[in-house]
Short mmCIF file of C-alpha atoms and ligand atoms in Angstrom, two decimals:
data_model
loop_
_atom_site.label_atom_id
_atom_site.label_comp_id
_atom_site.label_asym_id
_atom_site.label_seq_id
_atom_site.Cartn_x
_atom_site.Cartn_y
_atom_site.Cartn_z
CA UNK A 1 75.13 -74.70 3.38
CA UNK A 2 78.03 -76.42 5.13
CA UNK A 3 81.31 -77.33 3.51
CA UNK A 4 82.96 -80.58 4.50
CA UNK A 5 86.66 -79.91 4.66
CA UNK A 6 89.74 -80.76 6.63
CA UNK A 7 89.64 -77.25 8.07
CA UNK A 8 89.57 -76.40 11.76
CA UNK A 9 86.42 -74.29 12.13
CA UNK A 10 88.00 -72.46 15.09
CA UNK A 11 90.94 -71.20 13.04
CA UNK A 12 89.34 -69.66 9.97
CA UNK A 13 91.10 -66.39 9.05
CA UNK A 14 88.84 -63.44 9.82
CA UNK A 15 90.09 -61.42 6.86
CA UNK A 16 91.41 -62.88 3.60
CA UNK A 17 92.90 -60.62 0.92
CA UNK A 18 93.47 -61.85 -2.64
CA UNK A 19 95.62 -60.59 -5.52
CA UNK A 20 93.66 -62.09 -8.40
CA UNK A 21 96.46 -62.42 -10.94
CA UNK A 22 96.95 -64.48 -14.09
CA UNK A 23 93.84 -63.80 -16.18
CA UNK A 24 95.84 -62.60 -19.19
CA UNK A 25 98.15 -65.62 -19.15
CA UNK A 26 95.17 -67.96 -18.81
CA UNK A 27 93.77 -66.55 -22.07
CA UNK A 28 97.11 -66.28 -23.88
CA UNK A 29 97.91 -69.95 -23.15
CA UNK A 30 94.77 -70.81 -25.08
CA UNK A 31 95.45 -68.37 -27.93
CA UNK A 32 92.54 -66.19 -26.77
CA UNK A 33 92.43 -62.40 -26.26
CA UNK A 34 93.27 -61.29 -22.70
CA UNK A 35 89.76 -59.99 -21.88
CA UNK A 36 88.47 -63.57 -22.23
CA UNK A 37 90.71 -64.42 -19.29
CA UNK A 38 89.20 -61.57 -17.26
CA UNK A 39 85.73 -62.84 -18.14
CA UNK A 40 86.65 -66.33 -17.04
CA UNK A 41 88.05 -64.89 -13.80
CA UNK A 42 84.58 -63.67 -12.83
CA UNK A 43 83.60 -67.31 -12.29
CA UNK A 44 86.38 -67.57 -9.72
CA UNK A 45 85.19 -64.40 -7.99
CA UNK A 46 81.70 -65.89 -7.66
CA UNK A 47 83.10 -69.19 -6.39
CA UNK A 48 85.46 -67.64 -3.84
CA UNK A 49 82.91 -65.14 -2.48
CA UNK A 50 80.44 -67.99 -1.94
CA UNK A 51 83.03 -70.31 -0.37
CA UNK A 52 84.47 -67.60 1.90
CA UNK A 53 80.97 -66.89 3.23
CA UNK A 54 80.24 -70.60 3.76
CA UNK A 55 83.49 -71.10 5.66
CA UNK A 56 82.86 -68.20 8.00
CA UNK A 57 85.42 -65.72 6.68
CA UNK A 58 84.17 -62.29 7.80
CA UNK A 59 86.09 -59.98 5.43
CA UNK A 60 87.22 -60.75 1.88
CA UNK A 61 89.24 -58.15 -0.03
CA UNK A 62 89.72 -58.70 -3.75
CA UNK A 63 92.30 -56.72 -5.75
CA UNK A 64 90.45 -56.16 -9.00
CA UNK A 65 92.18 -53.11 -10.54
CA UNK A 66 95.29 -51.26 -9.37
CA UNK A 67 96.28 -47.62 -9.82
CA UNK A 68 99.05 -48.98 -12.09
CA UNK A 69 96.54 -50.95 -14.20
CA UNK A 70 95.39 -47.61 -15.71
CA UNK A 71 98.62 -47.81 -17.71
CA UNK A 72 97.45 -50.87 -19.66
CA UNK A 73 96.30 -50.49 -23.27
CA UNK A 74 93.06 -48.47 -23.40
CA UNK A 75 91.21 -51.39 -25.00
CA UNK A 76 92.02 -53.68 -22.06
CA UNK A 77 91.09 -51.02 -19.50
CA UNK A 78 87.80 -50.53 -21.33
CA UNK A 79 87.12 -54.27 -21.42
CA UNK A 80 87.83 -54.54 -17.68
CA UNK A 81 85.53 -51.62 -16.84
CA UNK A 82 82.77 -53.15 -18.96
CA UNK A 83 83.12 -56.50 -17.21
CA UNK A 84 83.13 -54.80 -13.83
CA UNK A 85 79.92 -52.95 -14.61
CA UNK A 86 78.19 -56.12 -15.86
CA UNK A 87 79.42 -58.07 -12.85
CA UNK A 88 78.08 -55.50 -10.40
CA UNK A 89 74.72 -55.39 -12.18
CA UNK A 90 74.26 -59.11 -12.61
CA UNK A 91 75.60 -60.16 -9.21
CA UNK A 92 73.70 -57.70 -7.04
CA UNK A 93 70.79 -60.10 -6.51
CA UNK A 94 73.06 -63.00 -5.51
CA UNK A 95 75.21 -60.79 -3.30
CA UNK A 96 72.13 -59.48 -1.50
CA UNK A 97 70.56 -62.94 -1.20
CA UNK A 98 73.76 -64.18 0.43
CA UNK A 99 73.72 -61.32 2.95
CA UNK A 100 77.06 -59.97 1.58
CA UNK A 101 77.88 -56.30 2.17
CA UNK A 102 79.86 -54.72 -0.67
CA UNK A 103 82.48 -52.03 -0.03
CA UNK A 104 85.05 -50.36 -2.24
CA UNK A 105 88.70 -49.51 -1.56
CA UNK A 106 90.53 -47.06 -3.80
CA UNK A 107 89.97 -43.97 -5.90
CA UNK A 108 86.32 -44.42 -6.78
CA UNK A 109 86.16 -41.05 -8.51
CA UNK A 110 88.62 -42.20 -11.18
CA UNK A 111 86.23 -44.91 -12.39
CA UNK A 112 84.02 -44.13 -15.40
CA UNK A 113 80.71 -42.57 -14.28
CA UNK A 114 78.59 -45.53 -15.41
CA UNK A 115 80.74 -47.95 -13.40
CA UNK A 116 80.69 -45.65 -10.37
CA UNK A 117 76.90 -45.43 -10.53
CA UNK A 118 76.33 -49.20 -10.46
CA UNK A 119 79.05 -49.59 -7.84
CA UNK A 120 77.47 -47.02 -5.54
CA UNK A 121 74.04 -48.51 -6.09
CA UNK A 122 75.36 -51.97 -5.12
CA UNK A 123 77.16 -50.57 -2.06
CA UNK A 124 74.01 -48.74 -0.90
CA UNK A 125 71.73 -51.72 -1.53
CA UNK A 126 73.93 -54.07 0.51
CA UNK A 127 75.03 -51.65 3.24
CA UNK A 128 72.82 -53.20 5.92
CA UNK A 129 73.68 -56.83 5.16
CA UNK A 130 75.26 -58.53 8.14
CA UNK A 131 77.19 -61.37 6.45
CA UNK A 132 80.53 -61.36 4.64
CA UNK A 133 82.05 -57.93 4.00
CA UNK A 134 83.36 -57.92 0.44
CA UNK A 135 85.89 -55.17 -0.29
CA UNK A 136 86.58 -54.63 -3.98
CA UNK A 137 89.87 -52.81 -4.48
CA UNK A 138 89.27 -50.71 -7.59
CA UNK A 139 91.70 -48.13 -8.88
CA UNK A 140 93.44 -49.02 -5.64
CA UNK A 141 97.07 -48.41 -4.72
CA UNK A 142 98.49 -48.84 -1.23
CA UNK A 143 100.71 -45.78 -1.55
CA UNK A 144 97.86 -43.64 -2.81
CA UNK A 145 95.71 -44.79 0.12
CA UNK A 146 98.45 -43.83 2.59
CA UNK A 147 98.99 -40.45 0.89
CA UNK A 148 95.25 -39.71 1.13
CA UNK A 149 95.32 -40.65 4.82
CA UNK A 150 98.32 -38.38 5.46
CA UNK A 151 96.51 -35.50 3.77
CA UNK A 152 93.40 -35.96 5.91
CA UNK A 153 95.43 -36.24 9.10
CA UNK A 154 97.50 -33.17 8.18
CA UNK A 155 94.35 -31.16 7.51
CA UNK A 156 93.06 -32.04 10.99
CA UNK A 157 96.36 -30.94 12.52
CA UNK A 158 96.30 -27.69 10.57
CA UNK A 159 92.73 -27.01 11.71
CA UNK A 160 93.86 -27.53 15.29
CA UNK A 161 91.64 -30.62 15.72
CA UNK A 162 94.54 -32.96 16.23
CA UNK A 163 97.93 -32.78 17.92
CA UNK A 164 100.68 -34.55 15.91
CA UNK A 165 101.69 -36.27 19.16
CA UNK A 166 98.33 -38.09 19.07
CA UNK A 167 99.11 -39.79 15.74
CA UNK A 168 99.57 -43.50 16.33
CA UNK A 169 98.98 -46.78 14.47
CA UNK A 170 95.30 -46.80 15.29
CA UNK A 171 94.73 -43.25 14.12
CA UNK A 172 96.48 -43.92 10.82
CA UNK A 173 94.42 -47.12 10.34
CA UNK A 174 91.22 -45.12 10.93
CA UNK A 175 92.07 -42.89 7.97
CA UNK A 176 92.59 -45.73 5.51
CA UNK A 177 89.89 -47.12 3.20
CA UNK A 178 89.68 -50.17 5.49
CA UNK A 179 88.82 -48.07 8.57
CA UNK A 180 87.07 -50.16 11.20
CA UNK A 181 88.14 -53.48 9.67
CA UNK A 182 90.77 -55.87 11.05
CA UNK A 183 93.97 -56.36 9.05
CA UNK A 184 94.07 -59.34 6.68
CA UNK A 185 95.26 -62.57 8.32
CA UNK A 186 95.99 -64.23 5.01
CA UNK A 187 97.09 -62.87 1.64
CA UNK A 188 96.60 -65.16 -1.34
CA UNK A 189 98.29 -64.34 -4.66
CA UNK A 190 97.47 -66.41 -7.72
CA UNK A 191 99.59 -66.46 -10.88
CA UNK A 192 102.88 -67.21 -9.11
CA UNK A 193 104.45 -63.74 -8.69
CA UNK A 194 106.10 -63.07 -5.30
CA UNK A 195 105.27 -59.39 -4.94
CA UNK A 196 102.68 -57.10 -3.40
CA UNK A 197 102.10 -54.88 -6.45
CA UNK A 198 101.11 -51.94 -4.24
CA UNK A 199 98.35 -53.85 -2.42
CA UNK A 200 97.36 -52.99 1.20
CA UNK A 201 100.88 -51.88 2.13
CA UNK A 202 99.90 -50.84 5.64
CA UNK A 203 97.37 -53.56 6.39
CA UNK A 204 99.45 -56.56 5.27
CA UNK A 205 102.27 -56.00 7.76
CA UNK A 206 101.56 -59.27 9.60
CA UNK A 207 99.53 -61.25 7.06
CA UNK A 208 100.52 -64.81 6.24
CA UNK A 209 101.44 -65.04 2.55
CA UNK A 210 100.21 -67.81 0.27
CA UNK A 211 101.40 -67.75 -3.32
CA UNK A 212 100.14 -70.28 -5.84
CA UNK A 213 101.08 -70.83 -9.50
CA UNK A 214 97.42 -71.44 -10.27
CA UNK A 215 96.08 -68.71 -12.55
CA UNK A 216 93.08 -66.80 -11.20
CA UNK A 217 90.48 -68.26 -13.62
CA UNK A 218 91.48 -71.76 -12.38
CA UNK A 219 91.42 -70.79 -8.69
CA UNK A 220 88.20 -72.25 -7.35
CA UNK A 221 86.70 -73.56 -4.12
CA UNK A 222 89.15 -76.42 -3.52
CA UNK A 223 92.18 -74.18 -4.07
CA UNK A 224 90.77 -71.67 -1.61
CA UNK A 225 90.27 -74.42 0.96
CA UNK A 226 93.90 -75.55 0.38
CA UNK A 227 95.10 -72.00 1.05
CA UNK A 228 93.16 -71.90 4.32
CA UNK A 229 94.49 -75.34 5.28
CA UNK A 230 98.03 -74.05 4.70
CA UNK A 231 97.25 -70.97 6.81
CA UNK A 232 96.11 -73.23 9.64
CA UNK A 233 99.56 -74.88 9.73
CA UNK A 234 101.33 -71.56 10.35
CA UNK A 235 102.43 -70.35 13.76
CA UNK A 236 101.78 -66.61 13.98
CA UNK A 237 104.35 -65.18 16.35
CA UNK A 238 103.97 -61.40 15.92
CA UNK A 239 107.58 -60.91 16.97
CA UNK A 240 107.48 -63.21 20.00
CA UNK A 241 109.27 -66.53 20.40
CA UNK A 242 107.53 -69.80 19.59
CA UNK A 243 107.54 -70.72 23.29
CA UNK A 244 105.64 -67.54 24.09
CA UNK A 245 102.88 -68.21 21.58
CA UNK A 246 102.87 -72.03 21.66
C1 LIG B 1 94.88 -59.91 -13.15
O1 LIG B 1 95.25 -60.60 -14.28
C2 LIG B 1 93.73 -58.98 -13.43
C3 LIG B 1 94.10 -57.55 -13.40
C4 LIG B 1 95.27 -57.09 -13.12
C5 LIG B 1 93.07 -56.62 -13.73
P1 LIG B 1 96.33 -60.02 -15.29
O2 LIG B 1 95.58 -59.32 -16.37
O3 LIG B 1 97.37 -59.24 -14.63
O4 LIG B 1 96.92 -61.38 -15.87
P2 LIG B 1 98.43 -61.66 -16.25
O5 LIG B 1 99.27 -61.40 -15.04
O6 LIG B 1 98.77 -60.76 -17.39
O7 LIG B 1 98.42 -63.11 -16.62
C1 LIG B 2 98.11 -56.91 -9.52
O1 LIG B 2 98.31 -57.60 -10.70
C2 LIG B 2 96.85 -56.11 -9.60
C3 LIG B 2 95.61 -56.89 -9.63
C4 LIG B 2 95.50 -58.19 -9.53
C5 LIG B 2 94.42 -56.12 -9.74
P1 LIG B 2 99.25 -57.02 -11.84
O2 LIG B 2 99.27 -58.04 -12.92
O3 LIG B 2 98.81 -55.66 -12.22
O4 LIG B 2 100.65 -56.94 -11.11
P2 LIG B 2 102.12 -56.75 -11.68
O5 LIG B 2 102.06 -55.64 -12.66
O6 LIG B 2 102.48 -58.04 -12.36
O7 LIG B 2 102.97 -56.50 -10.50
MG1 LIG B 3 99.17 -59.75 -13.82
#
């Protein structure tokens, strides 16, 4: 299906990363319990995954649960894990039908076993799909990801497989959870906060930032298209002068 938009089809970001924030406030504004906001946010996930695929985005990374989110009240963590499990079970058919390949960033082993099982099933079932790559960041923290990479690299040095002088940007990137994927071109944060909250600290070094006050459950197709339209107005200079890149 094609989307009629004001977008330049030759300047669609290859990789879009999203901090899906504002579910709790969405619910609280309506006098509802916070998990209702998370539930409502699933509709936005479905909408954005579909739209990203239609527009030709190749990689979509969604921050669903941070390492710091484990510190929320147990009842909220439990509600989120339940929603995640249901989402993975109920969406698998649609994800597969849309040729989406599901991946996971973060500390998978910290997730409850029943969530891990459905997650791994969904990852395996969609591994050969050739369309949009959907990274779900779950129990993910940028610092933790870098620490794990440093440990792996150090082990290789200790085993004599690697000389520290060979460590460069590319080698570090190959030891991150996003190994083999390009860095995000665009970071969208809903809910209005101007911070990274420990998301993709290495990979976001040259991403364009787009922050919107819109709360995640209200962030749908048209908002996503607006974010991409804004991205298309940016001049990405990567340290050079505008004359050099213009
Ligand atoms: C984002 O919404 C979802 C997760 C962090 C899991 P929040 O739950 O952080 O919503 P606010 O920021 O409290 O509104
Ligand atoms: C960031 O949102 C994490 C996710 C969206 C999963 P938070 O709501 O946890 O971020 P802070 O705590 O406001 O920085
Ligand atoms: Mg929040």
